[in-house]
GROMACS .gro file of C-alpha atoms in nm:
model
  334
    1TYR     CA    1 -23.193 -16.046   8.605
    2GLY     CA    2 -23.391 -16.094   8.286
    3LYS     CA    3 -23.713 -16.088   8.486
    4THR     CA    4 -23.903 -15.829   8.283
    5SER     CA    5 -23.811 -15.984   7.947
    6THR     CA    6 -23.903 -16.332   8.070
    7LYS     CA    7 -24.234 -16.201   8.203
    8ARG     CA    8 -24.321 -16.043   7.869
    9TYR     CA    9 -24.224 -16.355   7.674
   10ALA     CA   10 -24.420 -16.585   7.910
   11ALA     CA   11 -24.732 -16.371   7.885
   12HIS     CA   12 -24.701 -16.366   7.505
   13LEU     CA   13 -24.655 -16.743   7.476
   14ALA     CA   14 -24.953 -16.815   7.700
   15ALA     CA   15 -25.188 -16.552   7.558
   16GLY     CA   16 -25.296 -16.767   7.266
   17ALA     CA   17 -25.447 -17.026   7.498
   18ARG     CA   18 -25.523 -16.847   7.824
   19ALA     CA   19 -25.648 -16.507   7.941
   20VAL     CA   20 -25.331 -16.345   8.073
   21VAL     CA   21 -25.239 -16.031   8.266
   22ALA     CA   22 -24.875 -15.947   8.337
   23SER     CA   23 -24.749 -15.703   8.599
   24GLN     CA   24 -24.665 -15.363   8.457
   25ALA     CA   25 -24.322 -15.236   8.351
   26SER     CA   26 -24.065 -15.330   8.616
   27PHE     CA   27 -24.312 -15.302   8.904
   28ASN     CA   28 -24.193 -15.601   9.107
   29ASN     CA   29 -24.250 -15.514   9.473
   30LEU     CA   30 -24.559 -15.527   9.696
   31MET     CA   31 -24.697 -15.190   9.587
   32GLY     CA   32 -24.629 -15.245   9.217
   33LEU     CA   33 -24.792 -15.588   9.207
   34SER     CA   34 -25.087 -15.462   9.414
   35ARG     CA   35 -25.137 -15.181   9.164
   36THR     CA   36 -25.152 -15.431   8.876
   37VAL     CA   37 -25.407 -15.642   9.062
   38ASN     CA   38 -25.623 -15.340   9.146
   39ASP     CA   39 -25.599 -15.173   8.806
   40ARG     CA   40 -25.582 -15.458   8.555
   41LEU     CA   41 -25.711 -15.791   8.685
   42THR     CA   42 -26.066 -15.844   8.562
   43PRO     CA   43 -26.319 -16.129   8.581
   44GLY     CA   44 -26.209 -16.402   8.345
   45THR     CA   45 -25.835 -16.358   8.398
   46GLU     CA   46 -25.679 -16.703   8.413
   47VAL     CA   47 -25.309 -16.628   8.450
   48PHE     CA   48 -25.134 -16.349   8.639
   49VAL     CA   49 -24.763 -16.329   8.551
   50ALA     CA   50 -24.602 -16.150   8.846
   51GLU     CA   51 -24.243 -16.027   8.834
   52MET     CA   52 -24.088 -16.034   9.181
   53GLY     CA   53 -23.769 -15.854   9.285
   54THR     CA   54 -23.564 -15.861   9.604
   55TYR     CA   55 -23.288 -15.673   9.781
   56GLY     CA   56 -23.245 -15.932  10.055
   57PRO     CA   57 -23.375 -16.244  10.230
   58GLY     CA   58 -23.738 -16.234  10.332
   59GLU     CA   59 -23.871 -16.002  10.063
   60ILE     CA   60 -23.967 -16.270   9.810
   61ARG     CA   61 -24.119 -16.481  10.089
   62ARG     CA   62 -24.339 -16.185  10.187
   63LEU     CA   63 -24.447 -16.128   9.827
   64CYS     CA   64 -24.536 -16.496   9.794
   65GLU     CA   65 -24.755 -16.475  10.104
   66VAL     CA   66 -24.962 -16.207   9.930
   67PHE     CA   67 -24.935 -16.340   9.572
   68ARG     CA   68 -24.889 -16.714   9.622
   69PRO     CA   69 -24.746 -16.862   9.302
   70SER     CA   70 -24.873 -17.182   9.146
   71ILE     CA   71 -24.571 -17.171   8.916
   72ALA     CA   72 -24.243 -17.012   9.028
   73ALA     CA   73 -23.944 -16.940   8.805
   74ILE     CA   74 -23.585 -16.825   8.863
   75THR     CA   75 -23.401 -16.701   8.555
   76THR     CA   76 -23.043 -16.705   8.684
   77ILE     CA   77 -22.809 -16.613   8.965
   78GLY     CA   78 -22.589 -16.314   8.889
   79GLU     CA   79 -22.399 -16.026   9.043
   80ALA     CA   80 -22.664 -15.755   9.027
   81HIS     CA   81 -22.737 -15.760   9.403
   82LEU     CA   82 -22.392 -15.823   9.548
   83GLU     CA   83 -22.363 -15.474   9.699
   84ARG     CA   84 -22.674 -15.519   9.913
   85MET     CA   85 -22.666 -15.895   9.978
   86GLY     CA   86 -22.293 -15.936  10.017
   87SER     CA   87 -22.247 -16.283   9.872
   88ARG     CA   88 -22.366 -16.515   9.599
   89GLU     CA   89 -22.489 -16.757   9.865
   90THR     CA   90 -22.721 -16.493  10.008
   91ILE     CA   91 -22.855 -16.413   9.661
   92VAL     CA   92 -22.930 -16.783   9.604
   93ARG     CA   93 -23.104 -16.811   9.940
   94ALA     CA   94 -23.314 -16.497   9.883
   95LYS     CA   95 -23.424 -16.593   9.531
   96SER     CA   96 -23.498 -16.953   9.631
   97GLU     CA   97 -23.776 -16.832   9.861
   98ILE     CA   98 -24.000 -16.814   9.557
   99VAL     CA   99 -24.022 -17.194   9.524
  100GLU     CA  100 -24.137 -17.261   9.881
  101GLY     CA  101 -24.513 -17.258   9.821
  102ALA     CA  102 -24.523 -17.330   9.449
  103GLU     CA  103 -24.668 -17.641   9.290
  104THR     CA  104 -24.431 -17.617   8.992
  105VAL     CA  105 -24.089 -17.454   8.960
  106VAL     CA  106 -23.913 -17.353   8.638
  107LEU     CA  107 -23.537 -17.328   8.679
  108ASN     CA  108 -23.231 -17.248   8.470
  109VAL     CA  109 -23.026 -17.561   8.537
  110ASP     CA  110 -22.721 -17.419   8.357
  111VAL     CA  111 -22.656 -17.242   8.689
  112PRO     CA  112 -22.509 -17.495   8.936
  113GLU     CA  113 -22.699 -17.359   9.237
  114LEU     CA  114 -23.030 -17.378   9.050
  115ALA     CA  115 -22.954 -17.728   8.923
  116GLU     CA  116 -22.894 -17.826   9.286
  117LEU     CA  117 -23.222 -17.656   9.386
  118ALA     CA  118 -23.402 -17.853   9.114
  119ASP     CA  119 -23.262 -18.180   9.247
  120ARG     CA  120 -23.342 -18.087   9.607
  121THR     CA  121 -23.707 -17.998   9.540
  122ALA     CA  122 -23.795 -18.257   9.274
  123ASP     CA  123 -23.960 -18.488   9.529
  124GLN     CA  124 -24.180 -18.206   9.661
  125ARG     CA  125 -24.309 -18.042   9.343
  126ARG     CA  126 -24.291 -18.058   8.966
  127VAL     CA  127 -23.967 -17.918   8.824
  128VAL     CA  128 -23.935 -17.787   8.468
  129SER     CA  129 -23.563 -17.763   8.394
  130CYS     CA  130 -23.440 -17.520   8.128
  131SER     CA  131 -23.107 -17.494   7.949
  132THR     CA  132 -22.931 -17.315   7.666
  133ARG     CA  133 -22.690 -17.602   7.604
  134PRO     CA  134 -22.771 -17.782   7.277
  135GLY     CA  135 -22.869 -18.142   7.328
  136ASN     CA  136 -22.876 -18.117   7.708
  137PRO     CA  137 -23.024 -18.459   7.790
  138THR     CA  138 -23.144 -18.363   8.139
  139ALA     CA  139 -23.333 -18.043   8.052
  140ASP     CA  140 -23.706 -18.035   7.980
  141VAL     CA  141 -23.670 -17.716   7.772
  142VAL     CA  142 -23.369 -17.624   7.561
  143VAL     CA  143 -23.321 -17.302   7.361
  144ALA     CA  144 -23.000 -17.283   7.161
  145PRO     CA  145 -22.867 -17.125   6.841
  146THR     CA  146 -22.875 -17.338   6.526
  147ASP     CA  147 -22.841 -17.256   6.157
  148ALA     CA  148 -23.215 -17.185   6.158
  149GLY     CA  149 -23.198 -16.945   6.452
  150LEU     CA  150 -23.285 -16.983   6.819
  151THR     CA  151 -23.433 -17.331   6.812
  152VAL     CA  152 -23.662 -17.451   7.091
  153TRP     CA  153 -23.704 -17.808   7.214
  154ILE     CA  154 -23.947 -17.938   7.474
  155GLY     CA  155 -23.887 -18.290   7.598
  156GLY     CA  156 -23.629 -18.339   7.325
  157LYS     CA  157 -23.874 -18.252   7.047
  158GLU     CA  158 -23.822 -17.942   6.836
  159ILE     CA  159 -24.128 -17.719   6.852
  160GLY     CA  160 -24.013 -17.411   6.664
  161VAL     CA  161 -23.762 -17.135   6.604
  162ALA     CA  162 -23.788 -16.815   6.804
  163THR     CA  163 -23.796 -16.486   6.618
  164ALA     CA  164 -23.647 -16.280   6.895
  165PRO     CA  165 -23.583 -15.905   6.914
  166PRO     CA  166 -23.218 -15.797   6.899
  167GLY     CA  167 -23.036 -15.863   7.225
  168ALA     CA  168 -23.283 -16.126   7.347
  169HIS     CA  169 -23.120 -16.389   7.567
  170GLU     CA  170 -23.179 -16.761   7.517
  171THR     CA  171 -23.216 -16.816   7.891
  172ASN     CA  172 -23.511 -16.578   7.920
  173ILE     CA  173 -23.684 -16.745   7.625
  174ALA     CA  174 -23.620 -17.090   7.772
  175ILE     CA  175 -23.770 -16.996   8.109
  176ALA     CA  176 -24.073 -16.839   7.937
  177VAL     CA  177 -24.126 -17.155   7.733
  178GLY     CA  178 -24.099 -17.358   8.054
  179ILE     CA  179 -24.367 -17.141   8.217
  180ALA     CA  180 -24.598 -17.178   7.917
  181ASP     CA  181 -24.545 -17.554   7.920
  182ALA     CA  182 -24.619 -17.567   8.293
  183LEU     CA  183 -24.943 -17.376   8.225
  184GLY     CA  184 -25.047 -17.650   7.984
  185VAL     CA  185 -25.026 -17.436   7.671
  186PRO     CA  186 -25.017 -17.679   7.374
  187HIS     CA  187 -24.673 -17.712   7.223
  188ALA     CA  188 -24.809 -17.623   6.881
  189ALA     CA  189 -24.942 -17.294   7.018
  190ILE     CA  190 -24.609 -17.217   7.185
  191GLY     CA  191 -24.433 -17.292   6.858
  192ARG     CA  192 -24.655 -17.051   6.666
  193ALA     CA  193 -24.609 -16.773   6.923
  194LEU     CA  194 -24.230 -16.807   6.909
  195ASP     CA  195 -24.243 -16.634   6.572
  196SER     CA  196 -24.339 -16.299   6.727
  197LEU     CA  197 -24.172 -16.254   7.065
  198PRO     CA  198 -24.217 -15.893   7.179
  199ALA     CA  199 -23.943 -15.640   7.230
  200VAL     CA  200 -23.910 -15.515   7.587
  201ASP     CA  201 -23.880 -15.138   7.634
  202HIS     CA  202 -23.537 -15.006   7.732
  203ARG     CA  203 -23.374 -15.348   7.712
  204ALA     CA  204 -23.169 -15.351   7.394
  205THR     CA  205 -23.466 -15.199   7.212
  206VAL     CA  206 -23.367 -15.099   6.858
  207HIS     CA  207 -23.492 -14.771   6.709
  208ARG     CA  208 -23.415 -14.689   6.346
  209THR     CA  209 -23.415 -14.318   6.275
  210ASP     CA  210 -23.482 -14.150   5.941
  211GLY     CA  211 -23.147 -14.052   5.796
  212GLY     CA  212 -22.967 -14.081   6.129
  213PRO     CA  213 -22.803 -14.347   6.342
  214VAL     CA  214 -22.963 -14.662   6.475
  215VAL     CA  215 -23.030 -14.621   6.848
  216VAL     CA  216 -23.014 -14.916   7.088
  217ASP     CA  217 -23.187 -14.833   7.416
  218ASP     CA  218 -23.052 -15.056   7.693
  219THR     CA  219 -23.099 -14.802   7.970
  220TYR     CA  220 -23.284 -15.040   8.205
  221ASN     CA  221 -23.008 -15.301   8.199
  222ALA     CA  222 -22.762 -15.307   8.487
  223ASN     CA  223 -22.584 -15.643   8.480
  224PRO     CA  224 -22.258 -15.747   8.312
  225PRO     CA  225 -22.389 -16.026   8.084
  226GLY     CA  226 -22.668 -15.801   7.960
  227ALA     CA  227 -22.423 -15.522   7.888
  228GLU     CA  228 -22.198 -15.761   7.697
  229ARG     CA  229 -22.495 -15.882   7.492
  230ALA     CA  230 -22.608 -15.526   7.417
  231VAL     CA  231 -22.260 -15.423   7.299
  232ALA     CA  232 -22.246 -15.728   7.072
  233THR     CA  233 -22.591 -15.650   6.932
  234ALA     CA  234 -22.503 -15.286   6.866
  235ARG     CA  235 -22.179 -15.385   6.697
  236GLU     CA  236 -22.365 -15.623   6.466
  237LEU     CA  237 -22.603 -15.342   6.369
  238THR     CA  238 -22.323 -15.100   6.282
  239ALA     CA  239 -22.292 -15.059   5.906
  240PRO     CA  240 -21.958 -15.102   5.726
  241GLY     CA  241 -21.775 -14.774   5.767
  242GLY     CA  242 -22.007 -14.667   6.048
  243ARG     CA  243 -21.913 -14.603   6.408
  244LEU     CA  244 -22.039 -14.754   6.731
  245TRP     CA  245 -22.102 -14.504   7.011
  246VAL     CA  246 -22.155 -14.645   7.361
  247VAL     CA  247 -22.294 -14.394   7.612
  248THR     CA  248 -22.281 -14.533   7.966
  249PRO     CA  249 -22.237 -14.445   8.333
  250GLY     CA  250 -22.139 -14.807   8.395
  251MET     CA  251 -22.304 -15.052   8.633
  252VAL     CA  252 -22.372 -15.028   9.005
  253GLU     CA  253 -22.477 -15.249   9.300
  254LEU     CA  254 -22.214 -15.507   9.205
  255GLY     CA  255 -22.033 -15.500   9.539
  256ASP     CA  256 -21.669 -15.602   9.537
  257VAL     CA  257 -21.670 -15.677   9.163
  258GLN     CA  258 -21.813 -15.342   9.049
  259GLU     CA  259 -21.477 -15.183   8.961
  260GLU     CA  260 -21.360 -15.496   8.778
  261ARG     CA  261 -21.679 -15.532   8.574
  262ASN     CA  262 -21.682 -15.167   8.470
  263ARG     CA  263 -21.315 -15.179   8.380
  264ALA     CA  264 -21.393 -15.482   8.161
  265LEU     CA  265 -21.680 -15.293   7.995
  266GLY     CA  266 -21.453 -14.998   7.915
  267GLU     CA  267 -21.190 -15.229   7.771
  268ARG     CA  268 -21.448 -15.419   7.568
  269VAL     CA  269 -21.588 -15.107   7.401
  270ALA     CA  270 -21.249 -14.942   7.345
  271GLY     CA  271 -21.123 -15.258   7.177
  272ILE     CA  272 -21.382 -15.237   6.900
  273PRO     CA  273 -21.240 -15.067   6.588
  274ARG     CA  274 -21.381 -14.716   6.535
  275ALA     CA  275 -21.590 -14.735   6.853
  276VAL     CA  276 -21.637 -14.434   7.080
  277LEU     CA  277 -21.686 -14.472   7.455
  278ALA     CA  278 -21.881 -14.186   7.612
  279VAL     CA  279 -21.849 -14.203   7.991
  280VAL     CA  280 -22.130 -14.034   8.185
  281GLY     CA  281 -22.096 -13.909   8.543
  282ARG     CA  282 -21.831 -13.987   8.803
  283THR     CA  283 -21.955 -14.304   8.975
  284ASN     CA  284 -21.766 -14.548   8.751
  285ARG     CA  285 -21.558 -14.302   8.551
  286ALA     CA  286 -21.220 -14.416   8.684
  287ALA     CA  287 -21.291 -14.784   8.619
  288LEU     CA  288 -21.428 -14.728   8.268
  289LEU     CA  289 -21.135 -14.505   8.174
  290ALA     CA  290 -20.886 -14.755   8.318
  291GLY     CA  291 -21.032 -15.027   8.099
  292ALA     CA  292 -21.035 -14.808   7.789
  293ALA     CA  293 -20.672 -14.710   7.853
  294ARG     CA  294 -20.567 -15.060   7.754
  295HIS     CA  295 -20.642 -14.951   7.396
  296PRO     CA  296 -20.445 -14.625   7.368
  297GLY     CA  297 -20.585 -14.531   7.027
  298ALA     CA  298 -20.950 -14.554   7.131
  299GLU     CA  299 -21.166 -14.243   7.138
  300VAL     CA  300 -21.309 -14.174   7.482
  301LEU     CA  301 -21.538 -13.885   7.575
  302ARG     CA  302 -21.640 -13.766   7.923
  303PHE     CA  303 -21.968 -13.602   8.022
  304ASP     CA  304 -22.109 -13.489   8.354
  305THR     CA  305 -22.469 -13.577   8.268
  306ARG     CA  306 -22.655 -13.801   8.028
  307PRO     CA  307 -22.834 -13.507   7.852
  308ASP     CA  308 -22.491 -13.356   7.782
  309ALA     CA  309 -22.378 -13.685   7.628
  310VAL     CA  310 -22.696 -13.727   7.423
  311ALA     CA  311 -22.667 -13.377   7.278
  312ALA     CA  312 -22.299 -13.409   7.191
  313VAL     CA  313 -22.331 -13.754   7.034
  314ALA     CA  314 -22.634 -13.646   6.831
  315GLN     CA  315 -22.423 -13.376   6.665
  316ARG     CA  316 -22.154 -13.622   6.556
  317THR     CA  317 -22.350 -13.925   6.435
  318GLY     CA  318 -22.512 -14.006   6.106
  319PRO     CA  319 -22.636 -14.288   5.880
  320GLY     CA  320 -22.451 -14.613   5.936
  321ASP     CA  321 -22.366 -14.531   6.298
  322VAL     CA  322 -22.516 -14.703   6.601
  323VAL     CA  323 -22.562 -14.536   6.939
  324LEU     CA  324 -22.598 -14.768   7.238
  325TYR     CA  325 -22.731 -14.615   7.560
  326GLU     CA  326 -22.613 -14.868   7.817
  327ASN     CA  327 -22.772 -14.828   8.160
  328ASP     CA  328 -22.896 -14.504   8.315
  329LEU     CA  329 -22.825 -14.455   8.684
  330PRO     CA  330 -23.074 -14.299   8.927
  331ASP     CA  331 -23.022 -13.930   8.994
  332HIS     CA  332 -22.862 -13.981   9.337
  333TYR     CA  333 -22.550 -14.128   9.172
  334PRO     CA  334 -22.295 -13.859   9.079
   0.00000   0.00000   0.00000
């Protein structure tokens, strides 16, 4: 996960030095990438940043046969595909297909499996290792919080401080910096571009209304760490005396851990003073309510559909409040 944000950041960091086209929206399969090539690639394009997604072994390999990467990157290994792939080992194997034909690989070495992949492939291709651990002596790129903000180092040298949109994750920025470095973008140019990293639609995007609540749109996020980050961001934006409203159907495709992760999300929101948890639909309702029940005084609302929740919350919110829309399931989920 984090693919679309990383893609946008990488394209932004490289655009000052190279002619760049990035694949559109979250189009990350064969048809989506083909559409970008047909519609947007023009003579003079030097870099095509292609987001690739997978639901199982073989899919990334097929994409790389059509769009062979010079530089391949893996952001992390998470739980977002456990339902379809069945195990973390299968996820690692499926994602690792992207490095097979690449000249350079950019990897998040904070993840043990990706650190092992970096070691295993270092004699075959260039590896750019990325970390969010301050002072990591083995990482080529480090992005970590300091008093100045999200500070970025390449090769141990500080090159700038990232001005990131709310909810941005250090890992995604680090991988994007690693891609830009692998493209040969001068470090000074990367440093300058860090000051204006773009927001990514529907991923903790903050909208400030006139005379109403702040709205945080995280409807395209579907993984536990991203949800935790979005809740933290929304809480920080809530004014003193205001209320945090979290509207969510929960998260899916998490396999055996889905109930546990949604229960933890319900508990997390309900444990915030003056927060309101608005549960949408039935798919994860029991798990979310079970988590919220650990805080008996918390306010919990139930809605059959997202439009019902949006309308009801809009009537009860005002200045100082924050409304977080966390995930939005496809229509075939009840």
